[in-house]
XYZ file of C-alpha atoms in Angstrom:
435
model
C 20.529 -7.685 -8.590
C 21.295 -11.369 -8.157
C 18.475 -13.819 -8.515
C 18.801 -15.215 -5.000
C 17.617 -12.143 -3.142
C 14.020 -13.401 -2.966
C 15.104 -16.610 -1.207
C 17.110 -14.625 1.309
C 14.069 -12.491 2.001
C 11.564 -15.308 2.492
C 10.532 -15.941 6.113
C 11.654 -19.479 7.050
C 8.815 -21.879 7.873
C 8.624 -23.124 11.494
C 9.669 -26.775 11.852
C 8.479 -27.532 15.393
C 5.975 -26.102 17.845
C 8.887 -24.602 19.844
C 9.848 -22.440 16.832
C 6.534 -20.608 16.994
C 7.338 -18.359 19.993
C 3.618 -17.948 20.670
C 1.762 -18.737 23.922
C 0.807 -22.437 23.746
C -2.736 -21.800 24.988
C -3.242 -19.168 22.306
C -2.152 -21.584 19.562
C -4.339 -24.365 20.931
C -7.355 -22.032 21.135
C -6.872 -20.740 17.577
C -6.713 -24.393 16.448
C -9.984 -25.220 18.230
C -11.766 -22.055 17.042
C -10.684 -22.717 13.439
C -11.876 -26.352 13.508
C -15.159 -25.157 15.042
C -15.722 -22.256 12.605
C -14.383 -23.800 9.393
C -15.503 -27.349 10.070
C -12.199 -28.901 8.944
C -11.328 -32.402 10.150
C -8.215 -33.589 8.262
C -4.740 -32.454 9.374
C -3.844 -31.332 5.823
C -6.962 -29.127 5.728
C -6.439 -27.850 9.271
C -2.816 -27.008 8.394
C -3.973 -24.995 5.393
C -6.588 -23.173 7.484
C -4.148 -22.130 10.232
C -1.274 -21.591 7.741
C 1.198 -23.900 9.461
C 3.278 -26.818 8.139
C 1.656 -30.255 8.548
C 4.254 -31.431 11.098
C 3.634 -28.450 13.407
C -0.139 -28.768 12.997
C 0.062 -32.455 13.917
C 1.918 -31.527 17.141
C -0.881 -29.083 18.019
C -3.563 -31.684 17.234
C -1.782 -34.283 19.403
C -1.598 -31.811 22.270
C -5.332 -31.046 22.016
C -6.056 -34.807 21.970
C -4.038 -35.317 25.161
C -6.136 -32.589 26.763
C -9.280 -34.445 25.585
C -10.363 -31.461 23.451
C -10.069 -33.367 20.161
C -10.771 -36.984 19.298
C -10.105 -39.110 16.246
C -13.281 -39.832 14.297
C -11.996 -43.325 13.627
C -12.682 -43.049 9.897
C -9.844 -42.929 7.434
C -10.685 -40.742 4.473
C -9.833 -42.687 1.324
C -9.888 -39.522 -0.839
C -6.971 -37.963 0.958
C -4.369 -40.671 1.288
C -6.114 -42.469 4.171
C -5.822 -39.538 6.528
C -7.252 -39.708 10.002
C -10.137 -37.337 10.709
C -10.507 -35.392 13.971
C -13.427 -33.697 15.693
C -13.984 -31.534 18.769
C -15.070 -33.364 21.942
C -17.801 -31.757 24.057
C -15.082 -30.241 26.224
C -13.385 -29.027 23.017
C -16.584 -27.346 21.794
C -17.043 -25.623 25.164
C -13.415 -24.457 25.087
C -13.824 -23.188 21.482
C -16.943 -21.211 22.469
C -15.172 -19.690 25.492
C -12.167 -18.791 23.340
C -14.420 -17.173 20.700
C -16.041 -15.099 23.446
C -12.577 -13.782 24.334
C -11.550 -13.132 20.712
C -13.303 -13.964 17.455
C -9.938 -14.405 15.722
C -9.387 -17.757 13.991
C -7.543 -18.958 10.889
C -3.940 -18.023 10.139
C -1.696 -18.354 13.195
C -0.269 -14.892 14.012
C 3.445 -14.080 13.776
C 4.975 -12.783 17.036
C 5.953 -9.125 16.747
C 9.649 -9.881 17.363
C 9.710 -12.499 14.609
C 7.960 -10.060 12.268
C 10.610 -7.439 13.076
C 13.298 -9.739 11.683
C 11.285 -10.196 8.496
C 10.883 -6.424 8.066
C 14.685 -6.088 8.219
C 15.138 -8.788 5.550
C 12.881 -6.993 3.072
C 13.472 -3.387 4.121
C 12.577 -0.596 1.711
C 15.974 0.841 2.665
C 17.658 -2.072 0.862
C 16.130 -1.474 -2.528
C 18.242 0.006 -5.250
C 16.457 1.760 -8.050
C 18.425 2.495 -11.194
C 17.817 5.419 -13.522
C 16.504 2.934 -16.117
C 13.921 1.462 -13.752
C 12.687 4.909 -12.793
C 12.629 6.146 -16.403
C 10.667 3.065 -17.518
C 8.127 3.454 -14.727
C 7.665 7.134 -15.612
C 7.706 6.467 -19.356
C 4.215 7.841 -19.954
C 5.077 11.144 -18.259
C 7.093 13.911 -19.874
C 9.415 15.042 -17.125
C 12.420 17.359 -17.118
C 15.590 15.205 -16.834
C 16.691 17.118 -13.730
C 13.615 15.784 -11.922
C 14.824 12.185 -12.220
C 18.251 13.321 -10.972
C 16.509 14.365 -7.754
C 13.958 11.575 -7.500
C 16.372 8.664 -7.961
C 18.506 9.184 -4.845
C 15.433 10.184 -2.818
C 13.627 6.922 -3.601
C 16.799 4.879 -3.117
C 17.236 6.243 0.394
C 13.782 4.996 1.409
C 13.368 8.014 3.711
C 10.817 10.738 3.045
C 10.055 13.013 0.122
C 8.041 16.209 -0.107
C 6.827 17.076 -3.600
C 5.369 20.531 -3.957
C 4.238 22.779 -6.768
C 1.109 23.949 -8.598
C -1.749 21.446 -9.086
C -2.203 19.427 -12.259
C 1.457 18.668 -12.871
C 1.517 15.019 -12.035
C 2.641 14.844 -8.408
C 0.233 11.919 -7.962
C 1.339 10.237 -11.215
C 4.961 10.580 -10.161
C 4.152 8.971 -6.792
C 2.524 6.085 -8.652
C 5.508 5.846 -10.998
C 7.813 5.477 -8.002
C 5.616 2.634 -6.800
C 5.736 0.939 -10.220
C 9.531 1.167 -10.312
C 9.765 -1.194 -7.335
C 9.454 -4.530 -9.002
C 10.192 -6.902 -6.141
C 7.939 -8.696 -3.674
C 7.636 -8.666 0.106
C 6.019 -10.983 2.642
C 3.052 -9.617 4.606
C 1.781 -11.491 7.674
C -1.917 -12.289 7.931
C -1.654 -11.179 11.551
C 0.922 -10.383 14.217
C 0.789 -11.049 17.937
C 1.864 -8.794 20.781
C 1.176 -9.448 24.492
C -1.418 -12.085 23.604
C -3.334 -9.661 21.342
C -3.878 -10.336 17.643
C -3.391 -7.501 15.134
C -4.448 -8.260 11.563
C -2.097 -6.828 8.952
C -2.804 -8.372 5.529
C -5.524 -6.393 3.790
C -6.590 -7.329 0.245
C -7.429 -3.667 -0.437
C -3.851 -2.542 0.271
C -1.900 -5.683 -0.595
C -1.966 -7.323 -3.986
C -0.987 -10.939 -3.508
C 1.403 -12.428 -6.041
C -0.128 -15.397 -7.886
C -0.410 -18.292 -5.480
C 2.163 -20.885 -6.381
C 0.270 -24.070 -7.141
C 1.296 -26.840 -4.788
C 0.728 -30.411 -5.815
C 0.459 -33.148 -3.226
C 4.131 -34.127 -3.593
C 5.231 -30.570 -2.793
C 3.329 -30.746 0.510
C 5.694 -33.525 1.517
C 8.627 -31.211 0.850
C 9.414 -28.408 3.247
C 7.397 -25.293 2.566
C 9.257 -22.631 0.609
C 8.376 -19.950 3.136
C 6.298 -19.477 6.262
C 2.726 -19.619 4.958
C 1.512 -17.315 7.733
C 2.719 -14.634 5.327
C 1.307 -13.672 1.939
C 3.800 -12.881 -0.815
C 2.788 -9.472 -2.219
C 3.965 -6.581 -4.341
C 5.476 -3.832 -2.207
C 2.362 -2.146 -0.778
C 1.200 1.362 -1.566
C -1.210 3.299 0.603
C -2.562 6.500 -0.898
C -4.443 8.922 1.310
C -5.694 12.388 0.512
C -7.885 14.947 2.194
C -9.591 12.218 4.228
C -6.442 11.416 6.243
C -6.870 12.085 9.958
C -4.538 11.414 12.868
C -6.678 8.629 14.316
C -6.266 6.648 11.069
C -2.653 6.199 12.198
C -3.694 4.423 15.414
C -4.525 0.763 15.992
C -8.181 0.070 15.190
C -9.904 -2.046 17.849
C -12.948 -4.053 16.897
C -14.920 -4.449 20.142
C -17.182 -7.242 18.847
C -14.389 -9.410 17.411
C -11.981 -8.255 20.165
C -9.131 -8.021 17.698
C -7.061 -5.141 16.384
C -6.483 -4.016 12.839
C -3.132 -2.540 11.856
C -3.186 1.177 11.022
C -2.414 2.328 7.477
C 1.283 2.989 8.026
C 1.833 -0.520 9.443
C 0.019 -2.040 6.463
C 2.340 -0.089 4.164
C 5.502 -1.573 5.756
C 8.103 -2.329 3.104
C 6.323 -0.044 0.655
C 5.145 3.504 0.110
C 2.763 5.740 2.018
C 1.553 8.664 -0.068
C -0.075 11.668 1.599
C -1.630 13.420 -1.362
C -2.972 16.968 -1.198
C -1.308 17.795 2.114
C -3.040 20.895 3.492
C -6.542 19.684 2.574
C -6.961 17.555 5.706
C -8.919 18.664 8.767
C -5.775 18.529 10.882
C -3.119 21.155 10.103
C -0.213 19.764 8.016
C 2.185 20.560 10.834
C 0.274 18.219 13.189
C 0.272 15.425 10.611
C 3.995 15.732 9.989
C 4.721 15.902 13.729
C 2.985 12.519 14.036
C 5.462 11.084 11.490
C 8.613 12.666 12.931
C 9.650 9.927 15.387
C 8.896 7.098 12.927
C 10.823 8.852 10.141
C 13.845 9.477 12.325
C 13.972 6.276 14.338
C 12.450 3.701 11.941
C 9.954 2.699 14.597
C 6.442 3.714 15.480
C 4.625 3.602 18.798
C 1.105 2.164 18.978
C -1.230 1.711 21.950
C -3.539 -1.128 22.961
C -7.019 -0.579 24.466
C -5.435 -1.005 27.908
C -3.249 2.034 27.206
C -0.114 -0.117 26.985
C 2.257 1.304 24.373
C 4.597 -0.771 22.261
C 7.010 -0.316 19.362
C 6.484 -1.609 15.845
C 8.916 -1.329 12.941
C 8.451 1.652 10.636
C 9.860 0.817 7.247
C 8.062 2.959 4.712
C 8.952 5.503 2.074
C 6.668 8.435 2.921
C 5.809 10.799 0.083
C 4.062 14.039 0.971
C 2.619 15.959 -1.918
C 1.176 19.451 -1.661
C 0.063 22.390 -3.794
C 1.233 24.817 -1.093
C 4.711 26.189 -0.672
C 6.410 24.200 2.147
C 7.174 27.397 4.119
C 3.445 28.163 4.278
C 2.496 24.911 5.969
C 5.541 23.755 7.972
C 7.927 25.201 10.486
C 11.663 24.830 9.873
C 12.038 21.949 12.335
C 9.525 19.860 10.398
C 11.086 20.774 7.054
C 14.512 19.749 8.309
C 13.175 16.296 9.046
C 11.840 15.677 5.554
C 14.935 14.556 3.713
C 14.102 15.445 0.134
C 12.101 18.420 -1.065
C 11.378 18.345 -4.776
C 9.564 21.065 -6.675
C 7.296 19.764 -9.416
C 6.641 22.645 -11.760
C 4.469 23.135 -14.789
C 6.141 22.594 -18.177
C 7.869 25.325 -20.147
C 6.078 26.466 -23.305
C 8.424 24.258 -25.304
C 7.664 21.151 -23.198
C 3.965 21.987 -23.211
C 4.017 21.892 -27.023
C 5.951 18.611 -26.950
C 3.336 17.031 -24.676
C 0.527 18.517 -26.784
C 1.960 17.080 -30.011
C 2.529 13.649 -28.442
C -0.980 13.422 -27.003
C -2.560 14.631 -30.265
C -0.642 12.011 -32.232
C -1.619 9.265 -29.818
C -5.303 10.233 -29.998
C -5.358 10.752 -33.754
C -5.985 14.511 -33.789
C -4.069 16.298 -36.596
C -2.188 19.422 -35.468
C -3.034 22.787 -36.973
C -0.596 25.693 -36.821
C -3.217 28.490 -36.777
C -4.986 26.807 -33.857
C -1.762 26.379 -31.870
C -0.803 30.039 -32.455
C -4.301 31.028 -31.283
C -3.866 28.862 -28.154
C -0.432 30.255 -27.243
C -0.934 33.903 -28.274
C -4.583 34.504 -27.385
C -5.597 31.988 -24.730
C -2.589 31.434 -22.475
C -1.861 35.151 -21.896
C -5.299 35.339 -20.192
C -3.946 33.019 -17.450
C -0.438 34.532 -17.222
C 0.979 31.799 -19.482
C 0.688 29.202 -16.728
C 1.173 25.811 -18.349
C 0.248 22.581 -16.545
C 0.872 18.967 -17.510
C -2.811 18.012 -17.379
C -3.913 20.668 -19.905
C -2.907 19.043 -23.234
C -4.888 15.868 -22.493
C -7.823 17.908 -21.234
C -7.995 20.216 -24.286
C -7.484 17.421 -26.821
C -10.147 15.185 -25.238
C -12.570 18.128 -25.318
C -11.860 18.858 -29.020
C -12.357 15.178 -29.894
C -15.689 15.096 -28.031
C -16.855 18.233 -29.876
C -15.884 16.742 -33.277
C -17.739 13.525 -32.469
C -20.814 15.460 -31.357
C -20.783 17.651 -34.497
C -20.222 14.597 -36.714
C -17.053 16.041 -38.289
C -13.630 14.415 -38.798
C -11.129 14.998 -35.963
C -9.657 18.438 -36.558
C -8.187 21.421 -34.762
C -9.609 24.904 -35.404
C -9.355 28.140 -33.408
C -13.096 28.094 -32.673
C -12.834 24.500 -31.364
C -9.903 25.584 -29.177
C -12.189 28.301 -27.742
C -14.927 25.786 -26.952
C -12.503 23.369 -25.296
C -10.855 26.200 -23.345
C -14.149 27.415 -21.913
C -14.578 23.993 -20.215
C -11.126 24.116 -18.652
C -11.743 27.255 -16.634
C -14.889 28.522 -15.000
C -15.058 32.314 -15.046
C -15.690 34.062 -11.736
C -19.013 35.576 -12.637
C -21.254 36.966 -9.962
C -24.409 34.930 -9.867
C -27.459 37.116 -9.479
C -29.416 35.835 -6.501
């Protein structure tokens, strides 16, 4: 990967008010509301608050002055390079209050949906190339059969959709997280986007982890901004949902008091990964959930609706990973299965791999191995559960044995009787409780 890709991806900063492609009244009102709510009076501070370059902010301020909504305070602030201060006139305050009654939104100027579309293309998840090394490094802590990476690599590189299925406790969730970790690059997430005069907030600190803010000294403010500061530079986002996922979480969320919209989860995950864990545990049938994704997965666009009922298209640029403990044929019809590009079975380890994992974990945790105990585990214990090995079991058993040793005040050790005690915590017997 050449080093210039990040510069190509960065959204260019607007140079003039005409570049903004937003309704002029909307921009003016957001300016007034922000000055009113944040009590900022210097153009450099206002520019920071509305996330626009100083030159563009100055044009907005001049326009508001012509309309007698702002006035110069007449004091030059010596602390900030003799900058002129501005304040709202009475007419400006009235206008700010009226604008707040229509929508509480203030702060970062939104990015028009069409402009955002271009940015999504620049940083598309479809453009990322993941090498075997990157994937292996990100999965380093997991012991996986090599054939699994053969399947995962191309699936992730396509940026389409993946269904992982297989018995629980074998790391489907860890693998999903490993895929996320393998994507090392950054994307730009807008604070908010605008469509038809409505503001939809997108950046969400819970979903998006901002890259360290690049410190700007005063001289760098004079230079042109490196990218449009209406965006936040972030790691590629990951949204993980489980049994709590419902269809309405995939719709725009309208806040009636603030009169603004919040982007649904899949829009927040643009340029990243959306993981549906434990498919089949949701209230809605899996088929209904997958049907909701079909158009976005096939056409790279999603359809959202405003309060008014007006529908509009937004880009859909997300790697969707479904993970389930059910067999796909039990929960989907063939049409849905056809539309999920990659189906990958994640199985429990073989006895040989189970022992490998067991030995590695024991070594890492400082528990010496004991042959008699291992024979007891494999010959006496596992036959009681049809020799079903799972990736989570070594860690579970070893942690239990260590806790028992600490409680008994004995050095870390493995004995058949300790294996029995650890085992009894791993499975609860189906005993009939006498009422």
